[in-house]
Amino acid sequence: MASFGLSEELSCSICLDIYTNPVMLTCGHNFCEVCISIVWIRQKVSGIYSCPECRAEFKTRPMLQKNLKLCNIVEHYRSTQENPAKTKIFCTYCAPSLAPANKTCLRCEASFCELHLKNHSKSTSHTLIEPCKPPEDRKCPVHNELIKYFCVRDSSLLCTSCTMDWKHKDHETELLNEASEKEKTRLKEFIPQLSSKTDAAEKKFWSLEKDRNDFHQKSVGLKGRVTSLFGDIRTELNELENKVLAEITKQEICISASYSEAIQKLDKQIQDMYRKKRHIEEVCKITDPLMFLKHGAIKTDFEQESPFYAKNLNVELISVTLMRALCKLSDVILEGKKQFEFNLGDSTDLILNVNTANNYIALSPDLKKATDTDQEKSRPHRPERFITPQVLSTKRITSGKHYWEIQTSDYGDWRVGVTYNNVKRKGDNSLIGSNPKSWCLRWCEEELTADEDDELYEVTNSVSSPDIGIYLDYDDEVLSFYELFDSVQHLYTFYCYFNKPLYAGFYLNDEAWIKIGK
């Protein structure tokens, strides 16, 4: 009964079996490691984890802490449990008294009580073991003889006839007892190694579990920062919208009041003129001259009407109010990006440096677009001008995080990326991506590759010639390229050591073009 009670205490409430690798939750309840992991996999959908025992809830998946003390108790309990009741073995020669056997001889295939064992052969060929029914698997299936030897080379069990067979004739053999003891010794020596590897695996397991929890916390934190940023922008946007709408409403009320006043005056004048018209019509119906003239002269002139100057919405004032709101919104967004650590330099100040442009590259007036042409431009000679069909930006990047977008042609040969300013100006080694001073994404023969020091890296891309988003973290030495299609897709990332100022660089050939910004 005591054993049964202890068994209940050492049973997992999920699988209802004795604990296997028991772990403890912060609420104090214990479960098999696998059992609770399966439960939490099912609970992952709801996002709330709870203890199967007390229903205590956890907002995030708790780390599983191995209960070492309980592990030791379980192991000790398992080791002290008696094996299932064995079938009683009786002496072969004591029938019908059924005296319990003391030993079993494998050669004689008989069991002996203590009395009959005294008369049994003392020869070493007679192997005595604990009482058991001589099973058939103790005999060689080929020669039907007792298995007595172990072949070291083949790790096989042999009878006497097997040892003389050509297959095992020159092999090293051992008696079963000797081989068994050697194997036990080897396995016992392996246990510390296995324990060491188990400890290392458990450490790695908990390390991965911690990393996963840290990743989850980071993801939750990032979502919170994004939600807060857009929440602040929405709040400010609503306030600015209300200010612009309030100005329009204010003007609307004022102008509407002036229209209402003018309409009322005009309505009164119309009513007066209708009354005067009816009076004149009645007077004109009088036929008696005396009576007609008795009514006196009727004024037929009109009062001088005051002119009405129609007012209109002051669109200029509304536009100024709107622009002021948009400027303030831009400041709010910039401040929010800094506050929530999303501060990135954008492409608003990124323009092309005409002094570096090859003479066969045409630049737009705003210096945002470059096109490869067959007409040479008349530009003064400068040491920084490329002889190869390339151009750099004027912006110099020495620190921080930056992002810009590039529109690209779906034909020709183009490269977009970053480079040091001291890259060569002529020769194949001057091309961006073909030297250790530059990194780029290249479109050539309708295929995208990432180029660094003339090494090409395959880029998986689903659309033809995508528009490109470029992210540069100078301090963390990361340069990433993204495809800008229906959604943002990662294309390739360089991990580089930057030790000089960087410039955006562009290579154009076969009438290809690029444009900075969207």
Short mmCIF file of C-alpha atoms in Angstrom, two decimals, residues 97 129 146 218 220 235 415 502:
data_model
loop_
_atom_site.label_atom_id
_atom_site.label_comp_id
_atom_site.label_asym_id
_atom_site.label_seq_id
_atom_site.Cartn_x
_atom_site.Cartn_y
_atom_site.Cartn_z
CA SER A 97 7.36 -33.13 -4.06
CA ILE A 129 22.99 -20.49 -13.76
CA LEU A 146 24.19 -25.08 -26.19
CA LYS A 218 12.23 40.67 -28.78
CA VAL A 220 6.78 41.14 -28.83
CA THR A 235 -3.18 60.53 -32.87
CA ARG A 415 24.58 47.41 -60.78
CA LEU A 502 30.78 54.97 -48.34
#
